GROMACS .gro file of C-alpha atoms in nm:
model
  286
    1MET     CA    1  -0.003  -0.002   0.000
    2ALA     CA    2   0.284   0.232   0.083
    3LYS     CA    3   0.403   0.173  -0.264
    4VAL     CA    4   0.089   0.282  -0.406
    5ARG     CA    5   0.092   0.585  -0.190
    6GLN     CA    6   0.449   0.663  -0.283
    7GLY     CA    7   0.369   0.629  -0.638
    8LYS     CA    8   0.093   0.876  -0.605
    9LYS     CA    9   0.292   1.125  -0.418
   10GLY     CA   10   0.578   1.090  -0.664
   11GLY     CA   11   0.347   1.142  -0.945
   12GLU     CA   12   0.203   1.453  -0.795
   13SER     CA   13   0.536   1.599  -0.716
   14ARG     CA   14   0.665   1.527  -1.062
   15GLY     CA   15   0.332   1.614  -1.245
   16GLY     CA   16   0.367   1.310  -1.458
   17GLY     CA   17   0.134   1.040  -1.335
   18GLY     CA   18  -0.216   1.001  -1.189
   19ASP     CA   19  -0.557   1.129  -1.334
   20ARG     CA   20  -0.552   1.421  -1.576
   21PRO     CA   21  -0.812   1.706  -1.567
   22GLU     CA   22  -1.095   1.701  -1.831
   23PRO     CA   23  -1.018   1.918  -2.127
   24GLU     CA   24  -1.221   2.242  -2.170
   25PRO     CA   25  -1.479   2.236  -2.451
   26SER     CA   26  -1.351   2.401  -2.762
   27PRO     CA   27  -1.535   2.711  -2.890
   28GLY     CA   28  -1.646   2.515  -3.199
   29GLY     CA   29  -1.820   2.251  -2.979
   30TRP     CA   30  -2.021   2.515  -2.784
   31LYS     CA   31  -2.125   2.677  -3.103
   32ALA     CA   32  -2.252   2.348  -3.245
   33ALA     CA   33  -2.443   2.273  -2.932
   34ARG     CA   34  -2.604   2.609  -2.926
   35THR     CA   35  -2.701   2.574  -3.296
   36TRP     CA   36  -2.857   2.235  -3.229
   37VAL     CA   37  -3.060   2.369  -2.926
   38ALA     CA   38  -3.166   2.673  -3.128
   39GLY     CA   39  -3.278   2.445  -3.413
   40VAL     CA   40  -3.486   2.225  -3.194
   41ALA     CA   41  -3.650   2.531  -3.024
   42SER     CA   42  -3.725   2.684  -3.362
   43ALA     CA   43  -3.879   2.366  -3.489
   44VAL     CA   44  -4.101   2.341  -3.178
   45LEU     CA   45  -4.199   2.707  -3.207
   46ILE     CA   46  -4.281   2.674  -3.582
   47ALA     CA   47  -4.488   2.368  -3.520
   48ALA     CA   48  -4.676   2.540  -3.237
   49VAL     CA   49  -4.733   2.849  -3.451
   50GLY     CA   50  -4.846   2.631  -3.739
   51VAL     CA   51  -5.104   2.461  -3.524
   52VAL     CA   52  -5.232   2.796  -3.390
   53PHE     CA   53  -5.242   2.952  -3.738
   54THR     CA   54  -5.413   2.651  -3.889
   55THR     CA   55  -5.675   2.658  -3.617
   56TRP     CA   56  -5.720   3.038  -3.654
   57TYR     CA   57  -5.733   3.024  -4.035
   58THR     CA   58  -5.984   2.735  -4.034
   59ALA     CA   59  -6.211   2.918  -3.797
   60SER     CA   60  -6.196   3.271  -3.922
   61GLY     CA   61  -5.860   3.352  -4.077
   62SER     CA   62  -5.977   3.296  -4.433
   63ASP     CA   63  -6.253   3.560  -4.372
   64ALA     CA   64  -5.995   3.808  -4.244
   65VAL     CA   65  -5.769   3.747  -4.545
   66ASP     CA   66  -6.067   3.801  -4.783
   67GLN     CA   67  -6.160   4.122  -4.609
   68VAL     CA   68  -5.808   4.259  -4.623
   69ALA     CA   69  -5.791   4.163  -4.995
   70GLY     CA   70  -6.121   4.346  -5.055
   71GLU     CA   71  -6.321   4.030  -5.150
   72PRO     CA   72  -6.693   4.084  -5.109
   73PRO     CA   73  -6.879   3.842  -4.880
   74LEU     CA   74  -7.103   3.736  -5.169
   75THR     CA   75  -7.031   3.666  -5.528
   76VAL     CA   76  -7.291   3.719  -5.801
   77GLY     CA   77  -7.217   3.417  -6.012
   78HIS     CA   78  -7.499   3.427  -6.272
   79VAL     CA   79  -7.778   3.662  -6.377
   80GLU     CA   80  -8.029   3.591  -6.641
   81VAL     CA   81  -8.349   3.763  -6.758
   82GLU     CA   82  -8.610   3.555  -6.942
   83LEU     CA   83  -8.677   3.721  -7.280
   84ASP     CA   84  -8.789   3.421  -7.483
   85GLU     CA   85  -9.160   3.409  -7.586
   86ARG     CA   86  -9.236   3.748  -7.426
   87PRO     CA   87  -9.337   4.071  -7.591
   88LEU     CA   88  -9.043   4.309  -7.592
   89VAL     CA   89  -9.029   4.687  -7.634
   90LEU     CA   90  -8.740   4.900  -7.754
   91ARG     CA   91  -8.705   5.256  -7.624
   92GLU     CA   92  -8.652   5.400  -7.972
   93PRO     CA   93  -8.727   5.285  -8.330
   94VAL     CA   94  -8.440   5.098  -8.499
   95THR     CA   95  -8.302   5.345  -8.753
   96ASP     CA   96  -7.934   5.244  -8.774
   97ALA     CA   97  -7.871   5.036  -9.087
   98ARG     CA   98  -7.662   4.774  -8.909
   99ASP     CA   99  -7.899   4.739  -8.618
  100ARG     CA  100  -8.191   4.708  -8.867
  101ALA     CA  101  -8.007   4.426  -9.046
  102ILE     CA  102  -7.954   4.251  -8.716
  103LEU     CA  103  -8.320   4.293  -8.625
  104LEU     CA  104  -8.435   4.142  -8.952
  105GLY     CA  105  -8.197   3.851  -8.912
  106LYS     CA  106  -7.946   3.926  -9.186
  107ALA     CA  107  -7.636   3.726  -9.096
  108ALA     CA  108  -7.673   3.804  -8.722
  109SER     CA  109  -7.543   3.591  -8.436
  110ASP     CA  110  -7.709   3.557  -8.098
  111THR     CA  111  -7.445   3.786  -7.954
  112ASP     CA  112  -7.520   4.053  -8.223
  113VAL     CA  113  -7.887   4.034  -8.148
  114ALA     CA  114  -7.832   4.059  -7.769
  115ALA     CA  115  -7.600   4.365  -7.821
  116MET     CA  116  -7.849   4.536  -8.049
  117LEU     CA  117  -8.133   4.486  -7.803
  118ALA     CA  118  -7.922   4.622  -7.521
  119ARG     CA  119  -7.832   4.936  -7.728
  120HIS     CA  120  -8.203   5.003  -7.763
  121HIS     CA  121  -8.280   4.951  -7.394
  122VAL     CA  122  -8.504   4.649  -7.447
  123ALA     CA  123  -8.758   4.586  -7.181
  124THR     CA  124  -9.032   4.328  -7.112
  125ILE     CA  125  -9.385   4.458  -7.074
  126GLY     CA  126  -9.552   4.447  -6.734
  127LYS     CA  127  -9.355   4.164  -6.588
  128MET     CA  128  -9.009   4.018  -6.595
  129THR     CA  129  -8.840   3.713  -6.432
  130ALA     CA  130  -8.474   3.723  -6.331
  131THR     CA  131  -8.262   3.427  -6.213
  132VAL     CA  132  -7.980   3.523  -5.980
  133VAL     CA  133  -7.723   3.279  -5.844
  134LEU     CA  134  -7.524   3.396  -5.538
  135THR     CA  135  -7.226   3.224  -5.381
  136GLY     CA  136  -7.103   3.266  -5.021
  137ASN     CA  137  -6.741   3.406  -4.974
  138ARG     CA  138  -6.730   3.376  -4.594
  139SER     CA  139  -6.719   3.082  -4.348
  140SER     CA  140  -7.074   3.198  -4.249
  141LEU     CA  141  -7.295   3.479  -4.371
  142ARG     CA  142  -7.666   3.572  -4.384
  143ILE     CA  143  -7.854   3.754  -4.664
  144ILE     CA  144  -8.091   3.962  -4.456
  145ASP     CA  145  -8.254   4.150  -4.745
  146VAL     CA  146  -8.276   4.182  -5.124
  147GLU     CA  147  -8.462   4.479  -5.268
  148PRO     CA  148  -8.508   4.644  -5.610
  149ARG     CA  149  -8.364   4.996  -5.631
  150VAL     CA  150  -8.529   5.209  -5.897
  151LEU     CA  151  -8.267   5.411  -6.094
  152THR     CA  152  -8.488   5.557  -6.368
  153ARG     CA  153  -8.864   5.616  -6.395
  154ALA     CA  154  -9.002   5.751  -6.722
  155ALA     CA  155  -9.298   5.721  -6.958
  156PRO     CA  156  -9.351   5.365  -7.097
  157SER     CA  157  -9.134   5.270  -7.393
  158ASP     CA  158  -9.305   5.296  -7.734
  159GLY     CA  159  -9.018   5.281  -7.990
  160ALA     CA  160  -9.068   4.933  -8.128
  161LEU     CA  161  -9.283   4.646  -8.016
  162LEU     CA  162  -9.140   4.298  -8.082
  163VAL     CA  163  -9.411   4.038  -8.065
  164PRO     CA  164  -9.309   3.673  -8.000
  165GLY     CA  165  -9.421   3.402  -8.241
  166SER     CA  166  -9.600   3.207  -7.972
  167ALA     CA  167  -9.682   3.253  -7.603
  168GLY     CA  168  -9.531   3.027  -7.356
  169GLU     CA  169  -9.572   2.949  -6.988
  170THR     CA  170  -9.324   3.065  -6.729
  171GLY     CA  171  -9.196   2.862  -6.440
  172THR     CA  172  -9.291   2.899  -6.079
  173VAL     CA  173  -9.171   3.229  -5.930
  174GLU     CA  174  -9.057   3.230  -5.570
  175LEU     CA  175  -9.057   3.605  -5.502
  176VAL     CA  176  -9.250   3.896  -5.645
  177ALA     CA  177  -9.187   4.276  -5.627
  178ASP     CA  178  -9.414   4.555  -5.764
  179LEU     CA  179  -9.226   4.859  -5.888
  180ASP     CA  180  -9.545   5.063  -5.893
  181ARG     CA  181  -9.584   5.041  -5.511
  182ARG     CA  182  -9.382   5.196  -5.237
  183PRO     CA  183  -9.185   5.066  -5.065
  184VAL     CA  184  -9.060   4.825  -5.332
  185ARG     CA  185  -8.996   4.485  -5.170
  186PHE     CA  186  -9.013   4.114  -5.244
  187VAL     CA  187  -9.309   3.916  -5.121
  188THR     CA  188  -9.448   3.567  -5.193
  189LYS     CA  189  -9.771   3.492  -5.374
  190GLU     CA  190  -9.899   3.322  -5.068
  191ASP     CA  191  -9.837   3.632  -4.848
  192PRO     CA  192  -9.828   3.944  -5.067
  193ARG     CA  193  -9.871   4.182  -4.771
  194THR     CA  194  -9.550   4.077  -4.586
  195ALA     CA  195  -9.191   4.139  -4.700
  196TYR     CA  196  -9.026   3.804  -4.753
  197PHE     CA  197  -8.696   3.895  -4.591
  198ARG     CA  198  -8.873   4.040  -4.284
  199LYS     CA  199  -8.970   3.681  -4.186
  200LYS     CA  200  -8.691   3.477  -4.340
  201GLN     CA  201  -8.323   3.513  -4.425
  202ILE     CA  202  -8.083   3.306  -4.627
  203ASP     CA  203  -7.779   3.150  -4.456
  204LEU     CA  204  -7.477   3.049  -4.663
  205LYS     CA  205  -7.138   2.903  -4.590
  206ARG     CA  206  -6.825   2.941  -4.804
  207ASP     CA  207  -6.884   2.814  -5.162
  208GLU     CA  208  -7.246   2.744  -5.093
  209MET     CA  209  -7.488   2.869  -5.363
  210VAL     CA  210  -7.845   2.980  -5.366
  211THR     CA  211  -8.060   3.051  -5.666
  212LEU     CA  212  -8.317   3.322  -5.643
  213SER     CA  213  -8.613   3.327  -5.901
  214LEU     CA  214  -8.734   3.679  -5.887
  215SER     CA  215  -9.044   3.821  -6.054
  216ILE     CA  216  -9.075   4.196  -6.087
  217VAL     CA  217  -9.395   4.362  -6.217
  218GLY     CA  218  -9.478   4.725  -6.307
  219GLY     CA  219  -9.722   4.873  -6.552
  220LYS     CA  220  -9.727   5.248  -6.489
  221ALA     CA  221  -9.388   5.353  -6.623
  222TYR     CA  222  -9.059   5.257  -6.782
  223TYR     CA  223  -8.821   5.144  -6.508
  224GLU     CA  224  -8.443   5.087  -6.493
  225PHE     CA  225  -8.336   4.924  -6.170
  226ASP     CA  226  -8.084   4.704  -5.994
  227LEU     CA  227  -8.107   4.478  -5.685
  228VAL     CA  228  -7.935   4.552  -5.352
  229ALA     CA  229  -7.857   4.264  -5.124
  230THR     CA  230  -7.782   4.335  -4.761
  231VAL     CA  231  -7.538   4.073  -4.625
  232LEU     CA  232  -7.437   4.015  -4.268
  233ALA     CA  233  -7.089   3.847  -4.223
  234GLY     CA  234  -6.981   3.830  -3.861
  235GLU     CA  235  -7.068   4.164  -3.708
  236ARG     CA  236  -7.036   4.356  -4.030
  237SER     CA  237  -7.306   4.421  -4.286
  238GLU     CA  238  -7.252   4.516  -4.647
  239LYS     CA  239  -7.451   4.615  -4.945
  240ILE     CA  240  -7.400   4.411  -5.264
  241VAL     CA  241  -7.534   4.549  -5.592
  242ILE     CA  242  -7.668   4.303  -5.842
  243ASN     CA  243  -7.689   4.430  -6.194
  244GLY     CA  244  -7.859   4.277  -6.500
  245PRO     CA  245  -7.681   4.068  -6.764
  246GLY     CA  246  -7.379   4.247  -6.902
  247GLY     CA  247  -7.355   4.477  -6.600
  248THR     CA  248  -7.647   4.696  -6.727
  249PRO     CA  249  -7.957   4.776  -6.524
  250PHE     CA  250  -8.267   4.560  -6.530
  251ARG     CA  251  -8.544   4.711  -6.742
  252LEU     CA  252  -8.921   4.685  -6.736
  253THR     CA  253  -9.189   4.897  -6.901
  254GLY     CA  254  -9.560   4.937  -6.888
  255SER     CA  255  -9.779   4.911  -7.201
  256ALA     CA  256  -9.792   5.218  -7.426
  257ASP     CA  257 -10.115   5.329  -7.599
  258SER     CA  258  -9.949   5.277  -7.934
  259TYR     CA  259  -9.604   5.195  -8.074
  260ARG     CA  260  -9.419   5.379  -8.341
  261THR     CA  261  -9.307   5.056  -8.507
  262GLU     CA  262  -9.409   4.694  -8.461
  263TYR     CA  263  -9.237   4.359  -8.561
  264ARG     CA  264  -9.346   4.007  -8.520
  265GLU     CA  265  -9.102   3.725  -8.455
  266SER     CA  266  -9.041   3.491  -8.739
  267GLY     CA  267  -8.857   3.157  -8.749
  268GLY     CA  268  -8.477   3.172  -8.696
  269GLY     CA  269  -8.481   3.423  -8.420
  270PHE     CA  270  -8.544   3.742  -8.621
  271TRP     CA  271  -8.848   3.977  -8.670
  272LEU     CA  272  -9.056   4.092  -8.961
  273ARG     CA  273  -9.212   4.439  -8.984
  274THR     CA  274  -9.593   4.431  -8.941
  275SER     CA  275  -9.655   4.806  -8.930
  276PRO     CA  276  -9.546   5.109  -9.132
  277ASP     CA  277  -9.190   5.208  -9.029
  278PRO     CA  278  -9.115   5.577  -9.058
  279ALA     CA  279  -8.746   5.501  -9.070
  280CYS     CA  280  -8.790   5.318  -9.406
  281THR     CA  281  -8.809   5.493  -9.749
  282ALA     CA  282  -8.971   5.359 -10.058
  283SER     CA  283  -8.642   5.242 -10.195
  284GLU     CA  284  -8.534   5.050  -9.881
  285GLN     CA  285  -8.624   4.687  -9.818
  286CYS     CA  286  -8.667   4.686  -9.441
   0.00000   0.00000   0.00000
Protein backbone atom coordinates (compact mmCIF):
# COMPACT_ATOMS: atom_id res chain seq x y z
CA MET A 1 0.00 0.00 0.00
CA ALA A 2 2.83 2.33 0.82
CA LYS A 3 4.06 1.71 -2.64
CA VAL A 4 0.91 2.84 -4.07
CA ARG A 5 0.91 5.92 -1.94
CA GLN A 6 4.45 6.64 -2.84
CA GLY A 7 3.70 6.26 -6.42
CA LYS A 8 0.91 8.73 -6.06
CA LYS A 9 2.96 11.22 -4.19
CA GLY A 10 5.77 10.91 -6.59
CA GLY A 11 3.47 11.42 -9.47
CA GLU A 12 1.98 14.54 -7.93
CA SER A 13 5.38 15.98 -7.16
CA ARG A 14 6.64 15.29 -10.69
CA GLY A 15 3.31 16.15 -12.44
CA GLY A 16 3.66 13.11 -14.62
CA GLY A 17 1.35 10.32 -13.37
CA GLY A 18 -2.19 10.05 -11.94
CA ASP A 19 -5.55 11.29 -13.33
CA ARG A 20 -5.51 14.21 -15.75
CA PRO A 21 -8.12 17.04 -15.65
CA GLU A 22 -10.95 17.01 -18.27
CA PRO A 23 -10.15 19.20 -21.25
CA GLU A 24 -12.19 22.42 -21.70
CA PRO A 25 -14.79 22.31 -24.51
CA SER A 26 -13.54 23.98 -27.63
CA PRO A 27 -15.33 27.12 -28.92
CA GLY A 28 -16.49 25.14 -31.95
CA GLY A 29 -18.21 22.55 -29.76
CA TRP A 30 -20.17 25.15 -27.82
CA LYS A 31 -21.24 26.77 -31.05
CA ALA A 32 -22.49 23.47 -32.48
CA ALA A 33 -24.41 22.73 -29.29
CA ARG A 34 -26.03 26.14 -29.28
CA THR A 35 -27.00 25.75 -32.94
CA TRP A 36 -28.58 22.36 -32.25
CA VAL A 37 -30.57 23.70 -29.27
CA ALA A 38 -31.70 26.73 -31.28
CA GLY A 39 -32.79 24.48 -34.14
CA VAL A 40 -34.86 22.27 -31.87
CA ALA A 41 -36.46 25.30 -30.23
CA SER A 42 -37.24 26.85 -33.61
CA ALA A 43 -38.82 23.63 -34.88
CA VAL A 44 -41.00 23.38 -31.78
CA LEU A 45 -41.98 27.06 -32.08
CA ILE A 46 -42.80 26.76 -35.80
CA ALA A 47 -44.89 23.67 -35.17
CA ALA A 48 -46.79 25.41 -32.38
CA VAL A 49 -47.34 28.51 -34.49
CA GLY A 50 -48.46 26.31 -37.39
CA VAL A 51 -51.07 24.60 -35.23
CA VAL A 52 -52.34 27.93 -33.90
CA PHE A 53 -52.39 29.50 -37.39
CA THR A 54 -54.16 26.50 -38.90
CA THR A 55 -56.79 26.59 -36.17
CA TRP A 56 -57.24 30.35 -36.56
CA TYR A 57 -57.32 30.22 -40.36
CA THR A 58 -59.81 27.37 -40.38
CA ALA A 59 -62.10 29.17 -37.95
CA SER A 60 -62.00 32.75 -39.26
CA GLY A 61 -58.64 33.51 -40.78
CA SER A 62 -59.80 33.02 -44.35
CA ASP A 63 -62.52 35.59 -43.72
CA ALA A 64 -59.95 38.07 -42.45
CA VAL A 65 -57.71 37.46 -45.45
CA ASP A 66 -60.64 38.00 -47.82
CA GLN A 67 -61.60 41.21 -46.04
CA VAL A 68 -58.05 42.57 -46.26
CA ALA A 69 -57.94 41.64 -49.95
CA GLY A 70 -61.24 43.45 -50.53
CA GLU A 71 -63.19 40.33 -51.49
CA PRO A 72 -66.95 40.85 -51.10
CA PRO A 73 -68.81 38.46 -48.78
CA LEU A 74 -71.04 37.41 -51.66
CA THR A 75 -70.29 36.63 -55.30
CA VAL A 76 -72.89 37.21 -58.00
CA GLY A 77 -72.19 34.15 -60.11
CA HIS A 78 -74.96 34.29 -62.71
CA VAL A 79 -77.75 36.64 -63.74
CA GLU A 80 -80.29 35.86 -66.43
CA VAL A 81 -83.47 37.59 -67.58
CA GLU A 82 -86.09 35.56 -69.43
CA LEU A 83 -86.76 37.21 -72.81
CA ASP A 84 -87.91 34.23 -74.86
CA GLU A 85 -91.58 34.08 -75.83
CA ARG A 86 -92.31 37.46 -74.22
CA PRO A 87 -93.37 40.70 -75.90
CA LEU A 88 -90.42 43.11 -75.91
CA VAL A 89 -90.29 46.87 -76.34
CA LEU A 90 -87.39 49.01 -77.56
CA ARG A 91 -87.04 52.52 -76.24
CA GLU A 92 -86.53 54.04 -79.72
CA PRO A 93 -87.25 52.84 -83.29
CA VAL A 94 -84.40 50.98 -84.98
CA THR A 95 -83.01 53.44 -87.53
CA ASP A 96 -79.34 52.43 -87.73
CA ALA A 97 -78.70 50.35 -90.87
CA ARG A 98 -76.56 47.77 -89.08
CA ASP A 99 -79.02 47.39 -86.20
CA ARG A 100 -81.88 47.11 -88.68
CA ALA A 101 -80.07 44.29 -90.48
CA ILE A 102 -79.55 42.48 -87.18
CA LEU A 103 -83.21 42.91 -86.24
CA LEU A 104 -84.29 41.45 -89.57
CA GLY A 105 -81.98 38.48 -89.13
CA LYS A 106 -79.47 39.26 -91.88
CA ALA A 107 -76.35 37.25 -90.93
CA ALA A 108 -76.71 38.07 -87.24
CA SER A 109 -75.43 35.91 -84.41
CA ASP A 110 -77.11 35.56 -81.01
CA THR A 111 -74.41 37.85 -79.58
CA ASP A 112 -75.17 40.52 -82.20
CA VAL A 113 -78.89 40.33 -81.45
CA ALA A 114 -78.32 40.62 -77.67
CA ALA A 115 -76.02 43.62 -78.16
CA MET A 116 -78.51 45.34 -80.50
CA LEU A 117 -81.36 44.85 -78.02
CA ALA A 118 -79.21 46.20 -75.20
CA ARG A 119 -78.31 49.32 -77.23
CA HIS A 120 -82.02 50.03 -77.64
CA HIS A 121 -82.80 49.48 -73.93
CA VAL A 122 -84.99 46.44 -74.48
CA ALA A 123 -87.59 45.84 -71.78
CA THR A 124 -90.29 43.29 -71.12
CA ILE A 125 -93.87 44.50 -70.73
CA GLY A 126 -95.52 44.49 -67.34
CA LYS A 127 -93.50 41.63 -65.88
CA MET A 128 -90.04 40.15 -65.94
CA THR A 129 -88.39 37.14 -64.34
CA ALA A 130 -84.74 37.20 -63.31
CA THR A 131 -82.66 34.26 -62.13
CA VAL A 132 -79.80 35.22 -59.81
CA VAL A 133 -77.20 32.78 -58.46
CA LEU A 134 -75.27 33.92 -55.37
CA THR A 135 -72.24 32.21 -53.79
CA GLY A 136 -70.97 32.69 -50.23
CA ASN A 137 -67.43 34.04 -49.72
CA ARG A 138 -67.25 33.73 -45.92
CA SER A 139 -67.23 30.85 -43.48
CA SER A 140 -70.71 31.98 -42.49
CA LEU A 141 -72.96 34.79 -43.71
CA ARG A 142 -76.62 35.72 -43.82
CA ILE A 143 -78.54 37.47 -46.60
CA ILE A 144 -80.94 39.58 -44.58
CA ASP A 145 -82.54 41.51 -47.44
CA VAL A 146 -82.75 41.86 -51.22
CA GLU A 147 -84.68 44.78 -52.68
CA PRO A 148 -85.09 46.42 -56.09
CA ARG A 149 -83.66 49.95 -56.31
CA VAL A 150 -85.28 52.10 -59.01
CA LEU A 151 -82.65 54.12 -60.92
CA THR A 152 -84.85 55.60 -63.67
CA ARG A 153 -88.60 56.13 -63.95
CA ALA A 154 -90.02 57.50 -67.20
CA ALA A 155 -92.95 57.19 -69.59
CA PRO A 156 -93.50 53.67 -70.97
CA SER A 157 -91.33 52.72 -73.95
CA ASP A 158 -93.02 52.95 -77.36
CA GLY A 159 -90.17 52.83 -79.89
CA ALA A 160 -90.69 49.34 -81.28
CA LEU A 161 -92.86 46.44 -80.20
CA LEU A 162 -91.41 42.97 -80.79
CA VAL A 163 -94.16 40.36 -80.62
CA PRO A 164 -93.13 36.73 -80.00
CA GLY A 165 -94.19 34.03 -82.42
CA SER A 166 -96.03 32.06 -79.72
CA ALA A 167 -96.85 32.53 -76.08
CA GLY A 168 -95.29 30.25 -73.53
CA GLU A 169 -95.76 29.50 -69.86
CA THR A 170 -93.29 30.70 -67.29
CA GLY A 171 -91.96 28.62 -64.45
CA THR A 172 -92.88 28.97 -60.80
CA VAL A 173 -91.68 32.26 -59.31
CA GLU A 174 -90.61 32.31 -55.68
CA LEU A 175 -90.57 36.05 -54.98
CA VAL A 176 -92.47 38.97 -56.48
CA ALA A 177 -91.88 42.75 -56.32
CA ASP A 178 -94.14 45.52 -57.66
CA LEU A 179 -92.25 48.60 -58.87
CA ASP A 180 -95.47 50.64 -58.95
CA ARG A 181 -95.83 50.41 -55.17
CA ARG A 182 -93.82 51.97 -52.36
CA PRO A 183 -91.85 50.65 -50.65
CA VAL A 184 -90.62 48.23 -53.28
CA ARG A 185 -90.00 44.86 -51.66
CA PHE A 186 -90.13 41.16 -52.45
CA VAL A 187 -93.08 39.13 -51.22
CA THR A 188 -94.48 35.69 -51.92
CA LYS A 189 -97.68 34.96 -53.78
CA GLU A 190 -99.01 33.23 -50.67
CA ASP A 191 -98.37 36.29 -48.46
CA PRO A 192 -98.27 39.42 -50.66
CA ARG A 193 -98.66 41.81 -47.71
CA THR A 194 -95.51 40.76 -45.84
CA ALA A 195 -91.96 41.40 -46.99
CA TYR A 196 -90.28 38.04 -47.51
CA PHE A 197 -86.98 38.98 -45.87
CA ARG A 198 -88.74 40.39 -42.82
CA LYS A 199 -89.70 36.83 -41.85
CA LYS A 200 -86.91 34.77 -43.38
CA GLN A 201 -83.24 35.14 -44.25
CA ILE A 202 -80.84 33.00 -46.27
CA ASP A 203 -77.78 31.50 -44.56
CA LEU A 204 -74.75 30.50 -46.64
CA LYS A 205 -71.35 29.03 -45.91
CA ARG A 206 -68.24 29.43 -48.04
CA ASP A 207 -68.82 28.15 -51.60
CA GLU A 208 -72.48 27.40 -50.91
CA MET A 209 -74.87 28.68 -53.59
CA VAL A 210 -78.45 29.87 -53.62
CA THR A 211 -80.59 30.48 -56.71
CA LEU A 212 -83.23 33.21 -56.52
CA SER A 213 -86.11 33.26 -58.98
CA LEU A 214 -87.34 36.85 -58.85
CA SER A 215 -90.45 38.18 -60.55
CA ILE A 216 -90.77 41.95 -60.92
CA VAL A 217 -93.95 43.63 -62.15
CA GLY A 218 -94.79 47.21 -63.07
CA GLY A 219 -97.23 48.73 -65.53
CA LYS A 220 -97.29 52.47 -64.85
CA ALA A 221 -93.89 53.53 -66.23
CA TYR A 222 -90.58 52.55 -67.79
CA TYR A 223 -88.16 51.42 -65.09
CA GLU A 224 -84.43 50.86 -64.93
CA PHE A 225 -83.38 49.25 -61.67
CA ASP A 226 -80.83 47.06 -59.94
CA LEU A 227 -81.03 44.79 -56.89
CA VAL A 228 -79.34 45.54 -53.58
CA ALA A 229 -78.58 42.64 -51.23
CA THR A 230 -77.83 43.34 -47.58
CA VAL A 231 -75.36 40.72 -46.28
CA LEU A 232 -74.35 40.15 -42.68
CA ALA A 233 -70.93 38.48 -42.23
CA GLY A 234 -69.81 38.28 -38.62
CA GLU A 235 -70.66 41.63 -37.04
CA ARG A 236 -70.33 43.56 -40.29
CA SER A 237 -73.10 44.23 -42.82
CA GLU A 238 -72.46 45.14 -46.45
CA LYS A 239 -74.52 46.16 -49.47
CA ILE A 240 -73.97 44.09 -52.63
CA VAL A 241 -75.33 45.54 -55.89
CA ILE A 242 -76.69 43.03 -58.41
CA ASN A 243 -76.90 44.32 -61.99
CA GLY A 244 -78.61 42.77 -64.97
CA PRO A 245 -76.83 40.71 -67.65
CA GLY A 246 -73.76 42.46 -69.00
CA GLY A 247 -73.58 44.79 -66.01
CA THR A 248 -76.47 46.95 -67.24
CA PRO A 249 -79.59 47.78 -65.21
CA PHE A 250 -82.65 45.58 -65.34
CA ARG A 251 -85.43 47.12 -67.46
CA LEU A 252 -89.21 46.85 -67.33
CA THR A 253 -91.89 48.94 -69.02
CA GLY A 254 -95.62 49.38 -68.87
CA SER A 255 -97.73 49.13 -72.01
CA ALA A 256 -97.92 52.15 -74.29
CA ASP A 257 -101.13 53.30 -75.97
CA SER A 258 -99.48 52.77 -79.36
CA TYR A 259 -96.06 51.93 -80.77
CA ARG A 260 -94.16 53.78 -83.44
CA THR A 261 -93.08 50.51 -85.08
CA GLU A 262 -94.07 46.90 -84.69
CA TYR A 263 -92.37 43.63 -85.59
CA ARG A 264 -93.46 40.04 -85.22
CA GLU A 265 -91.02 37.25 -84.57
CA SER A 266 -90.42 34.84 -87.41
CA GLY A 267 -88.56 31.57 -87.51
CA GLY A 268 -84.82 31.69 -86.99
CA GLY A 269 -84.81 34.27 -84.20
CA PHE A 270 -85.48 37.44 -86.21
CA TRP A 271 -88.47 39.76 -86.71
CA LEU A 272 -90.59 40.90 -89.65
CA ARG A 273 -92.12 44.37 -89.80
CA THR A 274 -95.91 44.32 -89.45
CA SER A 275 -96.59 48.07 -89.31
CA PRO A 276 -95.45 51.10 -91.30
CA ASP A 277 -91.93 52.09 -90.31
CA PRO A 278 -91.17 55.83 -90.60
CA ALA A 279 -87.46 55.05 -90.75
CA CYS A 280 -87.90 53.24 -94.08
CA THR A 281 -88.09 54.90 -97.48
CA ALA A 282 -89.72 53.61 -100.61
CA SER A 283 -86.41 52.42 -101.96
CA GLU A 284 -85.37 50.49 -98.84
CA GLN A 285 -86.23 46.89 -98.17
CA CYS A 286 -86.65 46.85 -94.40
